[in-house]
Coordinates of C-alpha atoms (C1' of nucleotides) in Angstrom, one line a residue:
Chain A
M1 CA -22.7 115.3 113.3
T2 CA -19.7 114.4 111.1
S3 CA -18.8 115.7 107.7
K4 CA -20.3 112.5 106.3
G5 CA -23.8 113.8 106.7
L6 CA -26.9 112.5 108.2
S7 CA -26.4 110.5 111.3
A8 CA -28.6 107.7 110.0
Q9 CA -26.0 107.1 107.3
N10 CA -23.2 106.9 109.9
I11 CA -24.6 103.7 111.3
S12 CA -22.0 100.9 111.2
C13 CA -22.2 97.2 111.8
Q14 CA -20.0 97.8 114.9
N15 CA -22.7 99.7 116.7
C16 CA -25.8 98.2 115.1
S17 CA -28.3 96.8 117.6
L18 CA -29.4 94.2 115.0
S19 CA -25.9 92.5 114.6
Q20 CA -27.0 89.5 116.6
L21 CA -29.7 88.7 114.1
C22 CA -27.9 89.8 111.0
L23 CA -24.7 88.9 109.1
P24 CA -22.3 90.2 111.8
Y25 CA -23.3 87.5 114.2
S26 CA -20.2 85.9 115.7
L27 CA -17.7 88.0 113.8
D28 CA -14.7 89.4 115.6
S29 CA -14.1 93.1 115.5
D30 CA -11.6 92.9 112.6
S31 CA -13.9 90.9 110.5
L32 CA -16.8 93.1 111.4
S33 CA -14.9 96.1 110.1
K34 CA -14.1 94.4 106.9
L35 CA -17.7 93.6 106.4
D36 CA -18.8 97.1 107.3
D37 CA -16.4 98.5 104.7
I38 CA -18.2 96.8 101.9
I39 CA -21.7 97.8 103.0
E40 CA -23.4 100.8 101.4
R41 CA -26.0 102.8 103.2
H42 CA -28.2 105.2 101.3
K43 CA -31.2 107.5 101.9
P44 CA -34.3 106.0 103.3
L45 CA -36.8 104.4 100.9
H46 CA -40.4 105.4 101.2
K47 CA -43.6 103.4 101.2
R48 CA -44.1 101.6 97.9
D49 CA -40.5 102.2 96.8
R50 CA -39.0 99.2 95.1
L51 CA -35.8 97.7 96.3
F52 CA -35.4 95.3 93.4
S53 CA -37.5 93.5 90.8
A54 CA -37.8 89.9 89.7
A55 CA -35.3 89.2 86.9
D56 CA -33.0 91.9 88.0
K57 CA -29.4 90.7 88.0
L58 CA -28.2 89.9 91.5
Q59 CA -25.9 92.8 92.5
C60 CA -26.5 93.1 96.2
L61 CA -28.2 91.4 99.1
F62 CA -30.0 93.8 101.4
A63 CA -30.3 93.8 105.2
V64 CA -33.3 95.7 106.6
R65 CA -32.0 98.4 108.8
S66 CA -35.3 100.0 109.8
G67 CA -38.9 99.8 108.6
S68 CA -40.2 96.7 106.7
F69 CA -40.6 95.2 103.2
K70 CA -42.7 92.6 101.5
S71 CA -41.3 90.4 98.8
F72 CA -43.6 89.0 96.2
T73 CA -43.9 87.5 92.8
I74 CA -46.3 88.5 90.0
N75 CA -48.0 85.8 88.2
Q76 CA -49.2 85.7 84.6
D77 CA -52.5 87.2 85.5
G78 CA -50.7 90.2 86.9
E79 CA -51.6 89.3 90.5
E80 CA -49.1 89.4 93.3
Q81 CA -48.2 86.6 95.6
I82 CA -46.5 87.8 98.7
T83 CA -43.7 85.4 99.7
G84 CA -42.4 87.2 102.9
F85 CA -42.4 90.2 105.2
H86 CA -39.1 91.5 106.2
L87 CA -38.2 93.2 109.5
P88 CA -35.1 94.9 110.7
G89 CA -32.1 92.5 110.7
D90 CA -33.6 90.3 108.0
L91 CA -31.6 89.7 104.9
I92 CA -33.4 89.9 101.6
G93 CA -32.4 88.3 98.3
F94 CA -31.1 84.8 99.0
D95 CA -33.4 83.3 96.3
A96 CA -31.4 85.3 93.7
I97 CA -28.2 83.3 94.3
H98 CA -29.2 80.3 92.3
E99 CA -29.8 81.9 89.0
Q100 CA -27.8 85.1 89.8
Q101 CA -31.0 87.0 89.4
H102 CA -33.8 88.0 91.7
Q103 CA -36.9 85.8 91.7
T104 CA -39.1 88.2 93.5
Y105 CA -39.9 91.9 93.8
A106 CA -39.2 93.7 97.1
D107 CA -41.2 96.8 98.1
A108 CA -40.9 99.0 101.2
L109 CA -44.1 98.9 103.3
E110 CA -43.2 102.1 105.1
T111 CA -40.3 104.5 105.3
S112 CA -37.3 102.1 105.6
M113 CA -33.6 101.9 105.5
V114 CA -31.4 99.1 104.2
C115 CA -27.8 98.1 104.2
K116 CA -26.7 97.2 100.7
I117 CA -24.2 94.3 100.5
P118 CA -22.5 93.8 97.1
Y119 CA -22.8 90.1 96.6
T120 CA -19.6 89.3 94.8
I121 CA -17.6 91.1 97.3
L122 CA -19.5 89.4 100.1
D123 CA -18.7 86.1 98.5
D124 CA -15.0 86.9 98.3
L125 CA -15.0 88.0 101.9
G126 CA -16.6 84.7 102.9
V127 CA -13.3 83.1 101.8
Q128 CA -11.3 85.2 104.3
I129 CA -13.8 85.0 107.0
P130 CA -15.2 81.5 107.6
A131 CA -17.6 82.8 110.3
L132 CA -19.2 85.1 107.8
R133 CA -19.8 82.3 105.3
Q134 CA -21.2 80.2 108.1
Q135 CA -23.6 82.9 109.2
M136 CA -24.8 83.3 105.6
M137 CA -25.5 79.6 105.5
R138 CA -27.3 79.7 108.8
L139 CA -29.5 82.5 107.6
M140 CA -30.4 80.7 104.4
S141 CA -31.0 77.6 106.4
A142 CA -33.3 79.5 108.7
E143 CA -35.2 80.9 105.7
I144 CA -35.7 77.3 104.5
T145 CA -37.0 76.3 107.9
A146 CA -39.3 79.3 108.0
D147 CA -40.7 78.4 104.6
K148 CA -41.5 74.8 105.7
R149 CA -43.3 76.2 108.8
L150 CA -45.4 78.4 106.6
H151 CA -46.2 75.5 104.4
N152 CA -47.4 73.7 107.5
V153 CA -49.5 76.6 108.7
I154 CA -51.2 77.0 105.4
N155 CA -51.8 73.2 104.9
N156 CA -53.0 72.4 108.4
K157 CA -54.6 75.4 110.0
S158 CA -58.0 76.9 109.8
A159 CA -58.3 80.6 108.8
E160 CA -58.6 81.6 112.4
Q161 CA -55.5 79.6 113.4
R162 CA -53.6 81.1 110.5
V163 CA -54.4 84.6 111.5
A164 CA -53.5 83.9 115.1
T165 CA -50.2 82.3 114.0
F166 CA -49.4 85.3 111.9
I167 CA -49.9 87.7 114.7
A168 CA -48.1 85.6 117.2
T169 CA -45.2 85.1 114.9
L170 CA -44.9 88.7 114.1
A171 CA -45.0 89.5 117.9
N172 CA -42.2 87.1 118.5
R173 CA -40.2 88.7 115.7
F174 CA -40.6 92.1 117.2
G175 CA -39.6 90.7 120.6
E176 CA -36.4 89.3 119.1
R177 CA -35.6 92.7 117.8
G178 CA -35.9 94.4 121.2
L179 CA -39.3 95.9 120.5
S180 CA -42.5 95.2 122.3
A181 CA -44.0 91.8 121.5
R182 CA -47.2 93.1 123.1
Q183 CA -48.0 96.1 121.1
F184 CA -47.0 97.0 117.5
R185 CA -48.1 98.4 114.3
L186 CA -48.9 96.3 111.2
S187 CA -47.2 97.9 108.3
M188 CA -49.0 95.6 105.9
T189 CA -52.7 95.8 104.9
R190 CA -55.3 93.1 105.7
A191 CA -55.2 92.3 102.0
E192 CA -51.5 91.7 102.2
I193 CA -51.9 89.4 105.2
G194 CA -54.6 87.5 103.5
N195 CA -52.5 87.2 100.3
Y196 CA -49.6 85.8 102.3
L197 CA -51.8 83.3 104.3
G198 CA -53.9 82.2 101.4
L199 CA -57.1 83.9 102.7
T200 CA -59.3 86.8 101.4
V201 CA -59.3 90.2 102.9
E202 CA -62.8 89.7 104.2
T203 CA -61.8 86.6 106.0
V204 CA -58.8 88.2 107.6
S205 CA -60.9 91.2 108.7
R206 CA -63.6 89.0 110.2
L207 CA -61.2 86.8 112.0
M208 CA -59.1 89.6 113.4
N209 CA -62.3 91.0 114.8
R210 CA -63.2 87.7 116.2
L211 CA -59.9 87.5 118.1
Q212 CA -60.7 91.0 119.4
N213 CA -64.2 89.9 120.5
D214 CA -62.6 86.9 122.2
A215 CA -60.4 89.4 124.1
L216 CA -57.2 87.8 122.7
I217 CA -56.1 91.1 121.1
D218 CA -57.2 94.7 120.9
I219 CA -57.2 96.3 117.4
D220 CA -57.0 99.9 116.6
G221 CA -56.6 100.2 112.9
K222 CA -53.1 99.1 112.2
F223 CA -52.2 98.9 115.9
I224 CA -52.3 95.6 117.6
H225 CA -52.2 95.1 121.3
I226 CA -52.0 91.5 122.5
L227 CA -54.1 91.0 125.6
D228 CA -53.8 87.3 126.1
A229 CA -50.5 86.1 124.7
A230 CA -50.9 82.6 126.2
K231 CA -54.3 82.0 124.6
L232 CA -53.2 83.5 121.3
A233 CA -50.1 81.2 121.2
A234 CA -52.3 78.2 122.1
L235 CA -54.7 79.0 119.3
A236 CA -51.8 79.5 117.0
Q237 CA -50.3 76.1 117.9
Q238 CA -53.5 74.2 117.2
N239 CA -54.1 72.5 113.9
R240 CA -57.4 72.2 112.0
D241 CA -58.3 68.9 113.5
S242 CA -56.6 69.1 116.9
P243 CA -58.5 66.9 119.3
C244 CA -59.6 69.5 121.9
K245 CA -60.3 73.1 121.5
L246 CA -59.7 75.9 124.0
T247 CA -62.5 77.4 126.0
Chain B
M1 CA -15.9 43.8 90.5
T2 CA -13.2 45.1 92.8
S3 CA -12.4 43.9 96.3
K4 CA -14.4 46.7 97.7
G5 CA -17.6 44.8 97.2
L6 CA -20.9 45.6 95.5
S7 CA -20.5 47.7 92.4
A8 CA -23.2 50.1 93.7
Q9 CA -20.8 51.1 96.4
N10 CA -18.0 51.9 94.1
I11 CA -19.8 54.8 92.5
S12 CA -17.9 58.0 92.8
C13 CA -18.7 61.6 92.1
Q14 CA -16.3 61.4 89.1
N15 CA -18.5 59.0 87.2
C16 CA -21.9 60.0 88.7
S17 CA -24.5 61.0 86.1
L18 CA -26.1 63.3 88.6
S19 CA -23.0 65.5 89.2
Q20 CA -24.5 68.3 87.2
L21 CA -27.4 68.7 89.6
C22 CA -25.6 67.9 92.8
L23 CA -22.7 69.2 94.8
P24 CA -19.9 68.4 92.2
Y25 CA -21.3 70.9 89.7
S26 CA -18.5 73.1 88.2
L27 CA -15.7 71.4 90.3
D28 CA -12.4 70.6 88.6
S29 CA -11.2 67.0 88.8
D30 CA -8.8 67.7 91.7
S31 CA -11.6 69.3 93.8
L32 CA -14.0 66.6 92.7
S33 CA -11.7 63.9 94.1
K34 CA -11.3 65.8 97.4
L35 CA -15.1 65.9 97.7
D36 CA -15.4 62.3 96.7
D37 CA -13.0 61.3 99.5
I38 CA -15.2 62.6 102.2
I39 CA -18.4 61.0 101.0
E40 CA -19.6 57.8 102.5
R41 CA -21.7 55.3 100.6
H42 CA -23.5 52.5 102.3
K43 CA -26.0 49.8 101.7
P44 CA -29.3 50.7 100.2
L45 CA -32.2 51.9 102.4
H46 CA -35.5 50.2 102.0
K47 CA -39.0 51.6 101.8
R48 CA -39.9 53.3 105.1
D49 CA -36.3 53.3 106.4
R50 CA -35.5 56.5 108.2
L51 CA -32.5 58.6 107.1
F52 CA -32.7 61.0 110.0
S53 CA -35.2 62.3 112.5
A54 CA -36.2 65.8 113.6
A55 CA -34.0 67.0 116.4
D56 CA -31.1 64.7 115.4
K57 CA -27.8 66.5 115.6
L58 CA -26.6 67.6 112.2
Q59 CA -23.8 65.2 111.3
C60 CA -24.2 64.8 107.6
L61 CA -26.1 66.2 104.6
F62 CA -27.4 63.5 102.2
A63 CA -27.5 63.4 98.4
V64 CA -30.0 61.1 96.9
R65 CA -28.1 58.7 94.7
S66 CA -31.1 56.5 93.6
G67 CA -34.7 56.1 94.7
S68 CA -36.6 58.8 96.5
F69 CA -37.4 60.2 99.9
K70 CA -40.0 62.4 101.6
S71 CA -39.1 64.8 104.3
F72 CA -41.8 65.8 106.9
T73 CA -42.5 67.2 110.3
I74 CA -44.7 65.7 112.9
N75 CA -47.0 68.1 114.7
Q76 CA -48.3 68.0 118.3
D77 CA -51.2 65.8 117.2
G78 CA -48.9 63.2 115.8
E79 CA -49.8 64.0 112.2
E80 CA -47.2 64.4 109.6
Q81 CA -46.8 67.3 107.2
I82 CA -44.7 66.4 104.2
T83 CA -42.4 69.3 103.3
G84 CA -40.7 67.8 100.2
F85 CA -40.1 64.9 98.0
H86 CA -36.5 64.2 97.0
L87 CA -35.2 62.6 93.8
P88 CA -31.7 61.6 92.7
G89 CA -29.3 64.5 92.8
D90 CA -31.2 66.3 95.5
L91 CA -29.5 67.3 98.7
I92 CA -31.4 66.8 101.9
G93 CA -30.8 68.4 105.2
F94 CA -30.1 72.1 104.5
D95 CA -32.7 73.1 107.1
A96 CA -30.5 71.5 109.8
I97 CA -27.7 74.1 109.4
H98 CA -29.3 76.9 111.3
E99 CA -29.7 75.1 114.6
Q100 CA -27.2 72.4 113.8
Q101 CA -30.0 69.9 114.2
H102 CA -32.5 68.4 111.7
Q103 CA -35.9 70.1 111.6
T104 CA -37.6 67.3 109.7
Y105 CA -37.7 63.5 109.4
A106 CA -36.6 61.9 106.1
D107 CA -37.9 58.5 105.1
A108 CA -37.2 56.4 102.0
L109 CA -40.2 56.0 99.7
E110 CA -38.7 53.0 98.0
T111 CA -35.3 51.2 97.9
S112 CA -32.9 54.0 97.7
M113 CA -29.2 54.9 98.0
V114 CA -27.6 58.0 99.4
C115 CA -24.3 59.7 99.5
K116 CA -23.5 60.8 103.0
I117 CA -21.5 64.0 103.4
P118 CA -20.1 64.8 106.8
Y119 CA -21.1 68.4 107.4
T120 CA -18.1 69.8 109.3
I121 CA -15.7 68.3 106.8
L122 CA -17.8 69.7 103.9
D123 CA -17.7 73.1 105.6
D124 CA -13.9 72.9 105.9
L125 CA -13.6 71.8 102.3
G126 CA -15.6 74.9 101.3
V127 CA -12.7 77.0 102.5
Q128 CA -10.3 75.3 100.1
I129 CA -12.7 75.0 97.2
P130 CA -14.7 78.2 96.6
A131 CA -16.7 76.5 93.8
L132 CA -18.0 74.0 96.2
R133 CA -19.1 76.6 98.7
Q134 CA -20.8 78.5 95.9
Q135 CA -22.6 75.4 94.7
M136 CA -23.9 74.8 98.2
M137 CA -25.2 78.3 98.3
R138 CA -26.8 77.9 94.9
L139 CA -28.5 74.7 96.0
M140 CA -29.8 76.3 99.2
S141 CA -31.0 79.3 97.2
A142 CA -32.8 77.0 94.7
E143 CA -34.5 75.3 97.7
I144 CA -35.7 78.7 98.9
T145 CA -37.0 79.5 95.4
A146 CA -38.8 76.1 95.2
D147 CA -40.5 76.7 98.6
K148 CA -41.8 80.1 97.4
R149 CA -43.1 78.5 94.3
L150 CA -44.9 75.9 96.3
H151 CA -46.4 78.6 98.5
N152 CA -47.7 80.2 95.3
V153 CA -49.2 76.9 94.1
I154 CA -51.0 76.2 97.4
N155 CA -52.3 79.8 97.8
N156 CA -53.5 80.5 94.3
K157 CA -54.4 77.3 92.5
S158 CA -57.5 75.2 92.7
A159 CA -57.2 71.5 93.7
E160 CA -57.2 70.5 90.0
Q161 CA -54.5 73.0 89.1
R162 CA -52.4 71.9 92.1
V163 CA -52.5 68.2 91.1
A164 CA -51.7 69.2 87.5
T165 CA -48.8 71.3 88.8
F166 CA -47.5 68.4 91.0
I167 CA -47.5 66.0 88.1
A168 CA -46.0 68.5 85.6
T169 CA -43.2 69.5 88.1
L170 CA -42.4 65.9 88.9
A171 CA -42.2 65.1 85.2
N172 CA -39.8 68.0 84.7
R173 CA -37.6 66.8 87.5
F174 CA -37.5 63.4 86.0
G175 CA -36.6 64.9 82.7
E176 CA -33.7 66.9 84.3
R177 CA -32.3 63.6 85.6
G178 CA -32.2 62.1 82.1
L179 CA -35.3 59.9 82.8
S180 CA -38.5 60.0 80.9
A181 CA -40.6 63.1 81.5
R182 CA -43.5 61.3 79.8
Q183 CA -43.8 58.1 81.8
F184 CA -42.8 57.5 85.4
R185 CA -43.8 55.8 88.6
L186 CA -45.0 57.7 91.6
S187 CA -43.2 56.5 94.6
M188 CA -45.5 58.3 97.0
T189 CA -49.1 57.5 97.8
R190 CA -52.1 59.6 96.9
A191 CA -52.4 60.5 100.6
E192 CA -48.8 61.8 100.6
I193 CA -49.4 63.9 97.5
G194 CA -52.5 65.3 99.2
N195 CA -50.7 66.0 102.4
Y196 CA -48.0 67.9 100.5
L197 CA -50.5 69.9 98.4
G198 CA -52.9 70.6 101.2
L199 CA -55.7 68.4 99.8
T200 CA -57.3 65.2 101.0
V201 CA -56.7 61.8 99.5
E202 CA -60.2 61.7 98.0
T203 CA -59.7 65.0 96.2
V204 CA -56.3 63.8 94.8
S205 CA -57.9 60.6 93.6
R206 CA -60.9 62.3 92.0
L207 CA -58.8 64.9 90.3
M208 CA -56.2 62.5 89.0
N209 CA -59.0 60.5 87.5
R210 CA -60.4 63.7 86.0
L211 CA -57.1 64.4 84.3
Q212 CA -57.3 60.9 82.9
N213 CA -60.9 61.4 81.7
D214 CA -59.8 64.6 80.0
A215 CA -57.0 62.6 78.3
L216 CA -54.2 64.7 79.8
I217 CA -52.7 61.7 81.5
D218 CA -53.0 57.9 81.7
I219 CA -53.0 56.3 85.1
D220 CA -52.2 52.7 85.9
G221 CA -51.9 52.6 89.6
K222 CA -48.6 54.2 90.5
F223 CA -47.6 54.6 86.8
I224 CA -48.3 57.9 85.1
H225 CA -48.2 58.4 81.4
I226 CA -48.5 62.0 80.2
L227 CA -50.6 62.1 77.1
D228 CA -50.9 65.8 76.5
A229 CA -47.9 67.6 78.1
A230 CA -48.9 71.0 76.6
K231 CA -52.4 70.9 78.0
L232 CA -51.1 69.6 81.4
A233 CA -48.6 72.5 81.5
A234 CA -51.2 75.0 80.6
L235 CA -53.5 73.8 83.3
A236 CA -50.7 73.8 85.8
Q237 CA -49.8 77.4 84.9
Q238 CA -53.3 78.6 85.5
N239 CA -54.3 80.2 88.7
R240 CA -57.6 79.9 90.5
D241 CA -59.0 83.1 89.0
S242 CA -57.2 83.1 85.6
P243 CA -59.4 85.0 83.2
C244 CA -59.9 82.3 80.5
K245 CA -60.0 78.5 80.9
L246 CA -58.8 76.0 78.5
T247 CA -61.2 74.0 76.4
Chain C
dC1 C1' -57.1 32.7 102.6
dG2 C1' -58.0 36.8 104.9
dC3 C1' -56.1 41.0 106.5
dC4 C1' -54.3 45.5 105.9
dT5 C1' -53.0 49.3 103.1
dG6 C1' -54.0 52.0 99.4
dG7 C1' -57.3 53.7 96.2
dT8 C1' -62.0 54.9 94.5
dT9 C1' -66.7 56.7 94.5
dG10 C1' -70.9 58.9 96.3
dA11 C1' -73.7 61.8 99.4
dT12 C1' -73.5 65.5 102.7
dA13 C1' -71.6 69.3 105.3
dA14 C1' -68.8 73.0 106.4
dA15 C1' -65.5 76.5 105.9
dA16 C1' -64.1 80.1 103.4
dT17 C1' -64.9 82.7 99.0
dT18 C1' -67.4 85.7 96.3
dC19 C1' -70.3 89.5 95.5
dA20 C1' -72.2 93.7 97.1
dA21 C1' -72.3 97.8 99.7
dA22 C1' -71.2 100.8 103.1
dA23 C1' -68.0 103.1 106.6
dC24 C1' -63.8 104.6 107.6
dT25 C1' -58.7 106.3 106.6
dT26 C1' -55.3 108.5 104.2
dG27 C1' -53.3 111.3 101.1
dT28 C1' -53.4 115.2 97.7
dG29 C1' -54.2 119.4 95.7
dG30 C1' -56.6 123.6 95.7
Chain D
dC1 C1' -56.8 123.5 106.2
dC2 C1' -60.5 121.7 104.0
dA3 C1' -62.6 118.7 100.5
dC4 C1' -62.4 115.2 97.6
dA5 C1' -60.6 110.9 95.7
dA6 C1' -58.4 106.7 96.4
dG7 C1' -57.4 103.1 99.1
dT8 C1' -58.6 100.2 103.0
dT9 C1' -61.6 97.9 106.3
dT10 C1' -65.9 96.1 107.7
dT11 C1' -70.3 93.7 107.4
dG12 C1' -73.9 90.8 105.4
dA13 C1' -75.9 87.2 102.3
dA14 C1' -75.3 83.7 98.8
dT15 C1' -72.4 80.4 96.7
dT16 C1' -68.8 77.2 95.9
dT17 C1' -65.1 74.3 96.6
dT18 C1' -63.3 70.9 99.0
dA19 C1' -63.5 68.3 103.3
dT20 C1' -65.8 64.8 105.7
dC21 C1' -68.1 60.6 106.4
dA22 C1' -69.1 56.2 104.7
dA23 C1' -68.7 52.4 102.0
dC24 C1' -66.5 49.5 98.9
dC25 C1' -62.8 47.5 95.8
dA26 C1' -58.2 45.8 94.6
dG27 C1' -53.9 43.9 95.5
dG28 C1' -50.0 42.2 98.1
dC29 C1' -48.2 39.8 101.9
dG30 C1' -48.0 37.0 105.9

DNA sequence: CGCCTGGTTGATAAAATTCAAAACTTGTGG
DNA sequence: CCACAAGTTTTGAATTTTATCAACCAGGCG
C-alpha cells in the first residue's frame, strides 16, 4: 500500500481491466496517462447514493468502475422512469452535454465506485488527443443505437420476450466485462426491471418464473443462472408476431 | 441564377435559415465557410427514395435541408420499426459512428433535399474547429435525450396521450424551424405514426378522431390544425395514472 | 375506370394491468 | 442476536386497454 491510501483509489486507467470498453480504448500510453491525470477517484458510493440529479449543472461525466447504477427521470406525478442501467465501463452523463445540465438522476444500485471525469478538461483534452474525442463519439453513438434497440424491444415484443431480452442482454454485457454470462446477480429489483421495460412488477415476476418453469433459467432471489442460453436468445430475438414459435 | 445551375443547389450554410439548429450553430464565418466547402448538395430525393441502408459503410452524415425522412430498422420477420422522423435541420446518421456503418435505413417521406457531409472530413475539421466538434456532441447528446423522452412516452402514456404527445412534439419542432406550430401537414401515414409510438393504425386513427371530436385539433387528411394548444399540451403532459384528468 | 394504398369504423379477443393479499427478505435498533 | 418494520416478490382473480379481424370508404394514379 502506498501513502496515497486505499488500494481501490490507486486504480489507474493504465491498469484498468475495463479500458477496452471505456474512454481509454485505442489511446497510446502517453494519452492514457494524460487522461488518467484528470480523472478523480473517490470513496465508494453505497446503495441508493445519488451520483447526480436532473438539472444539476454538467461538471463531470462518470465512468462506472465497479457496481452498478440506474439513471432515471421523475415525472410531474413524482414517479420515476428508469432510462438505463449502467455496468462497469459504462459512461454516464452524455445526455447532459446538450443543455450543459443533467437530464436524469443517477443512483447507485449497490456499493459502487466511479471515475469522475471533469467535462471541460475532457473536452480540451479531446483537442490534443483525436483518438479520445473519437472514442467519446463512438460511445455516444453506441448509446443512441442502444436506445433505438430498446425502442424496438418495447414496441414489438411481448412481455415474455421483453423479459427474456432483458436477461439475455444483461448476460452479454456481463460477458463483455469478463464476468460470467451464465450466472450473475441482478442489482435491480423486479419493479425496476418492469419500470424500464414498460411492464408491471407482477408481470415481470410471473414471467421470470415462467422462464424458470420452462427451464431456460434458474432463479434464486436476485441470482440468475442461465440454463439454456440458446433458447433464451431465440426467445429474446422473437417479435410479438413472429411466424413460428419455439417448442 | 448562376452558372452552377438550380438555385436550390446554390444554398450554402452561410445563408441557411436552419443554421441555428444544425451543425453551423455558433461557428464564426471563417469556420462556416470551411464547413460549407466540404458539404455536397445534390438533386432532391423523392418520396420513398432511400438515403442509406442499414449495414452501409458510414461515408456521410446527412442534414435535412427540406422535406422529411423516417429512419427505421427491419427485423428478422421483415417488418419495419421506425426509430425517428427527421425534419429540416436534423442530422441523420449518428448511430453509424460506433461501428462505422449505418444501423438503420433512411427513406424520404416526401420530396426532400439533404446536405451530405463526408464523415472523415468532418471529423478532421473538428480538430481545427472546436466549436464544430462541440456542436456535434451537443446534437448527439440531444438525440440521446430525445430517445429517453420517447422511452418515457411509450412506457407511461396511454394511447391517447401518446398521440397527443406526438402531435404536440411535431408542432413544437415545426415552430422551432420558423414554420407554423398551429397548422402543418403530416408527411407520414397513420400506420407510420402507430409503428413509431407502439400502437396500431386503427388505434391512431380512432384517437386522432377523438382529439378532433374533443375540439383539440382539426383534421383534414394529412393536414392538422391545432385548435386548443393548451389542452393538447396538457393531455400530452399527462401520464397514464396521473391523479386528475382534464375536463 | 378499376386498382391499390391509406384511412375509418365496429365487434370481438387477448394480453397485461389492477387490485388484493400473503410470503418472503433485508435491514435496523434494542 | 433477535424481533420487528419496511421493502420486495409472489400468486390469484377481475378488469381494462388496445390489438386483432373484418369490412368498407375515399382518393390518386396508371
